[in-house]
PDB file of C-alpha atoms in Angstrom:
ATOM      1  CA  UNK Q  11      -6.023 -44.548  23.027  1.00 96.00           C
ATOM      2  CA  UNK Q  12      -7.515 -46.734  20.300  1.00 97.00           C
ATOM      3  CA  UNK Q  13      -9.402 -49.982  20.940  1.00 98.00           C
ATOM      4  CA  UNK Q  14      -9.053 -52.559  18.154  1.00 98.00           C
ATOM      5  CA  UNK Q  15     -11.802 -55.187  18.197  1.00 98.00           C
ATOM      6  CA  UNK Q  16     -12.052 -58.149  15.824  1.00 98.00           C
ATOM      7  CA  UNK Q  17     -14.789 -60.801  15.679  1.00 98.00           C
ATOM      8  CA  UNK Q  18     -14.424 -64.138  13.919  1.00 98.00           C
ATOM      9  CA  UNK Q  19     -17.103 -66.533  12.715  1.00 98.00           C
ATOM     10  CA  UNK Q  20     -15.236 -69.721  11.911  1.00 98.00           C
ATOM     11  CA  UNK Q  21     -15.979 -72.175   9.128  1.00 97.00           C
ATOM     12  CA  UNK Q  22     -16.979 -75.651  10.242  1.00 95.00           C
ATOM     13  CA  UNK Q  23     -13.938 -77.871  10.331  1.00 96.00           C
ATOM     14  CA  UNK Q  24     -11.329 -75.387  11.565  1.00 97.00           C
ATOM     15  CA  UNK Q  25      -8.707 -77.998  12.518  1.00 97.00           C
ATOM     16  CA  UNK Q  26      -8.314 -78.021  16.326  1.00 97.00           C
ATOM     17  CA  UNK Q  27      -4.504 -78.086  16.095  1.00 97.00           C
ATOM     18  CA  UNK Q  28      -4.547 -75.028  13.808  1.00 97.00           C
ATOM     19  CA  UNK Q  29      -6.966 -73.207  16.102  1.00 97.00           C
ATOM     20  CA  UNK Q  30      -4.723 -73.954  19.089  1.00 97.00           C
ATOM     21  CA  UNK Q  31      -1.654 -72.743  17.178  1.00 97.00           C
ATOM     22  CA  UNK Q  32      -3.540 -69.517  16.392  1.00 98.00           C
ATOM     23  CA  UNK Q  33      -4.495 -69.041  20.058  1.00 98.00           C
ATOM     24  CA  UNK Q  34      -0.918 -69.756  21.137  1.00 98.00           C
ATOM     25  CA  UNK Q  35       0.248 -67.129  18.667  1.00 97.00           C
ATOM     26  CA  UNK Q  36      -2.191 -64.598  20.114  1.00 98.00           C
ATOM     27  CA  UNK Q  37      -0.893 -65.351  23.603  1.00 97.00           C
ATOM     28  CA  UNK Q  38       2.678 -64.903  22.366  1.00 97.00           C
ATOM     29  CA  UNK Q  39       2.038 -61.324  21.167  1.00 96.00           C
ATOM     30  CA  UNK Q  40       1.261 -59.909  24.613  1.00 91.00           C
ATOM     31  CA  UNK Q  41       3.901 -57.387  25.615  1.00 93.00           C
ATOM     32  CA  UNK Q  42       5.958 -57.938  22.456  1.00 96.00           C
ATOM     33  CA  UNK Q  43       4.455 -55.518  19.924  1.00 96.00           C
ATOM     34  CA  UNK Q  44       5.403 -51.837  20.165  1.00 96.00           C
ATOM     35  CA  UNK Q  45       2.432 -49.595  20.931  1.00 97.00           C
ATOM     36  CA  UNK Q  46       0.140 -52.462  22.006  1.00 98.00           C
ATOM     37  CA  UNK Q  47      -0.927 -51.640  25.542  1.00 97.00           C
ATOM     38  CA  UNK Q  48      -3.105 -54.684  26.155  1.00 97.00           C
ATOM     39  CA  UNK Q  49      -4.484 -57.738  24.409  1.00 98.00           C
ATOM     40  CA  UNK Q  50      -7.341 -59.993  25.423  1.00 98.00           C
ATOM     41  CA  UNK Q  51      -9.142 -62.653  23.446  1.00 98.00           C
ATOM     42  CA  UNK Q  52     -11.516 -65.534  23.909  1.00 98.00           C
ATOM     43  CA  UNK Q  53     -14.236 -67.793  22.589  1.00 98.00           C
ATOM     44  CA  UNK Q  54     -17.906 -66.855  22.772  1.00 98.00           C
ATOM     45  CA  UNK Q  55     -19.671 -68.311  25.813  1.00 98.00           C
ATOM     46  CA  UNK Q  56     -23.333 -67.647  24.939  1.00 97.00           C
ATOM     47  CA  UNK Q  57     -23.554 -69.300  21.509  1.00 95.00           C
ATOM     48  CA  UNK Q  58     -26.654 -67.365  20.487  1.00 96.00           C
ATOM     49  CA  UNK Q  59     -27.884 -67.007  16.919  1.00 94.00           C
ATOM     50  CA  UNK Q  60     -26.108 -63.673  16.528  1.00 95.00           C
ATOM     51  CA  UNK Q  61     -22.901 -64.707  18.295  1.00 97.00           C
ATOM     52  CA  UNK Q  62     -19.535 -64.828  16.613  1.00 98.00           C
ATOM     53  CA  UNK Q  63     -17.113 -67.566  17.645  1.00 98.00           C
ATOM     54  CA  UNK Q  64     -14.110 -65.597  18.858  1.00 98.00           C
ATOM     55  CA  UNK Q  65     -13.121 -62.036  19.768  1.00 98.00           C
ATOM     56  CA  UNK Q  66      -9.848 -60.172  20.014  1.00 98.00           C
ATOM     57  CA  UNK Q  67      -9.634 -56.835  21.827  1.00 98.00           C
ATOM     58  CA  UNK Q  68      -6.393 -54.851  21.850  1.00 98.00           C
ATOM     59  CA  UNK Q  69      -5.624 -51.337  23.005  1.00 98.00           C
ATOM     60  CA  UNK Q  70      -3.071 -49.154  21.245  1.00 98.00           C
ATOM     61  CA  UNK Q  71      -1.681 -45.690  21.864  1.00 96.00           C
ATOM     62  CA  UNK Q  72      -2.235 -44.482  18.291  1.00 96.00           C
ATOM     63  CA  UNK Q  73      -3.670 -45.487  14.938  1.00 96.00           C
ATOM     64  CA  UNK Q  74      -0.096 -45.763  13.684  1.00 96.00           C
ATOM     65  CA  UNK Q  75       0.561 -48.422  16.339  1.00 97.00           C
ATOM     66  CA  UNK Q  76      -2.255 -50.516  14.847  1.00 97.00           C
ATOM     67  CA  UNK Q  77      -0.479 -50.324  11.488  1.00 95.00           C
ATOM     68  CA  UNK Q  78       2.701 -51.638  13.155  1.00 96.00           C
ATOM     69  CA  UNK Q  79       0.703 -54.491  14.714  1.00 97.00           C
ATOM     70  CA  UNK Q  80      -1.010 -55.366  11.425  1.00 95.00           C
ATOM     71  CA  UNK Q  81       2.324 -56.146   9.759  1.00 96.00           C
ATOM     72  CA  UNK Q  82       4.329 -57.262  12.792  1.00 97.00           C
ATOM     73  CA  UNK Q  83       6.235 -60.588  12.401  1.00 97.00           C
ATOM     74  CA  UNK Q  84       4.307 -62.075  15.353  1.00 97.00           C
ATOM     75  CA  UNK Q  85       0.948 -61.148  13.808  1.00 97.00           C
ATOM     76  CA  UNK Q  86       1.519 -62.028  10.139  1.00 96.00           C
ATOM     77  CA  UNK Q  87       1.708 -65.842  10.583  1.00 96.00           C
ATOM     78  CA  UNK Q  88      -1.613 -65.886  12.455  1.00 97.00           C
ATOM     79  CA  UNK Q  89      -3.455 -64.662   9.370  1.00 96.00           C
ATOM     80  CA  UNK Q  90      -2.630 -67.984   7.695  1.00 95.00           C
ATOM     81  CA  UNK Q  91      -4.790 -69.709  10.344  1.00 96.00           C
ATOM     82  CA  UNK Q  92      -7.620 -67.246  10.885  1.00 95.00           C
ATOM     83  CA  UNK Q  93      -8.527 -65.962   7.420  1.00 95.00           C
ATOM     84  CA  UNK Q  94      -8.796 -69.295   5.550  1.00 97.00           C
ATOM     85  CA  UNK Q  95     -10.799 -70.778   8.440  1.00 98.00           C
ATOM     86  CA  UNK Q  96     -13.255 -67.889   8.864  1.00 98.00           C
ATOM     87  CA  UNK Q  97     -16.624 -67.379   7.232  1.00 98.00           C
ATOM     88  CA  UNK Q  98     -16.668 -63.766   8.362  1.00 98.00           C
ATOM     89  CA  UNK Q  99     -14.327 -61.349  10.104  1.00 98.00           C
ATOM     90  CA  UNK Q 100     -15.516 -57.998  11.457  1.00 98.00           C
ATOM     91  CA  UNK Q 101     -13.458 -55.254  13.022  1.00 97.00           C
ATOM     92  CA  UNK Q 102     -14.016 -51.925  14.710  1.00 98.00           C
ATOM     93  CA  UNK Q 103     -11.349 -49.473  15.838  1.00 97.00           C
ATOM     94  CA  UNK Q 104     -12.453 -46.608  18.064  1.00 97.00           C
ATOM     95  CA  UNK Q 105     -11.110 -43.970  20.429  1.00 96.00           C
ATOM     96  CA  UNK Q 106     -11.593 -44.771  24.101  1.00 94.00           C
ATOM     97  CA  UNK Q 107     -13.017 -42.021  26.270  1.00 85.00           C
ATOM     98  CA  UNK Q 108     -14.439 -40.029  23.364  1.00 67.00           C
ATOM     99  CA  UNK Q 109     -17.769 -41.795  22.879  1.00 59.00           C
ATOM    100  CA  UNK Q 110     -20.789 -39.455  23.055  1.00 61.00           C
ATOM    101  CA  UNK Q 111     -23.740 -40.538  25.158  1.00 58.00           C
ATOM    102  CA  UNK Q 112     -26.420 -42.501  23.309  1.00 56.00           C
ATOM    103  CA  UNK Q 113     -29.506 -40.457  22.473  1.00 58.00           C
ATOM    104  CA  UNK Q 114     -31.825 -43.218  21.283  1.00 55.00           C
ATOM    105  CA  UNK Q 115     -33.098 -46.385  22.875  1.00 56.00           C
ATOM    106  CA  UNK Q 116     -32.603 -49.735  21.203  1.00 49.00           C
ATOM    107  CA  UNK Q 117     -34.112 -53.122  21.925  1.00 53.00           C
ATOM    108  CA  UNK Q 118     -30.930 -55.001  21.025  1.00 57.00           C
ATOM    109  CA  UNK Q 119     -27.340 -53.969  21.462  1.00 52.00           C
TER     110      UNK Q 119
END
């Protein structure tokens, strides 16, 4: 299983109606994209200096399923809201259950 994680730092002035349309579109994808096992998303609640504004986490069976999602007709229109209104977008895709134990200590995660 692959976990797809995306973080968004929005530009000031992301129109509230556009942001709500984007969120509605995210909600509409649940259970409708082949290979997507789960989808959760939400706004940051801590608002720290290093926080991003919004996160999307989706689980897929395979890497190929992420490719289907990336071009799916329910996903494509959402890019018109998120990309122009974001200062930065980060993503990480990783296998679940195959993470080796950490061998070093860190002060920040």
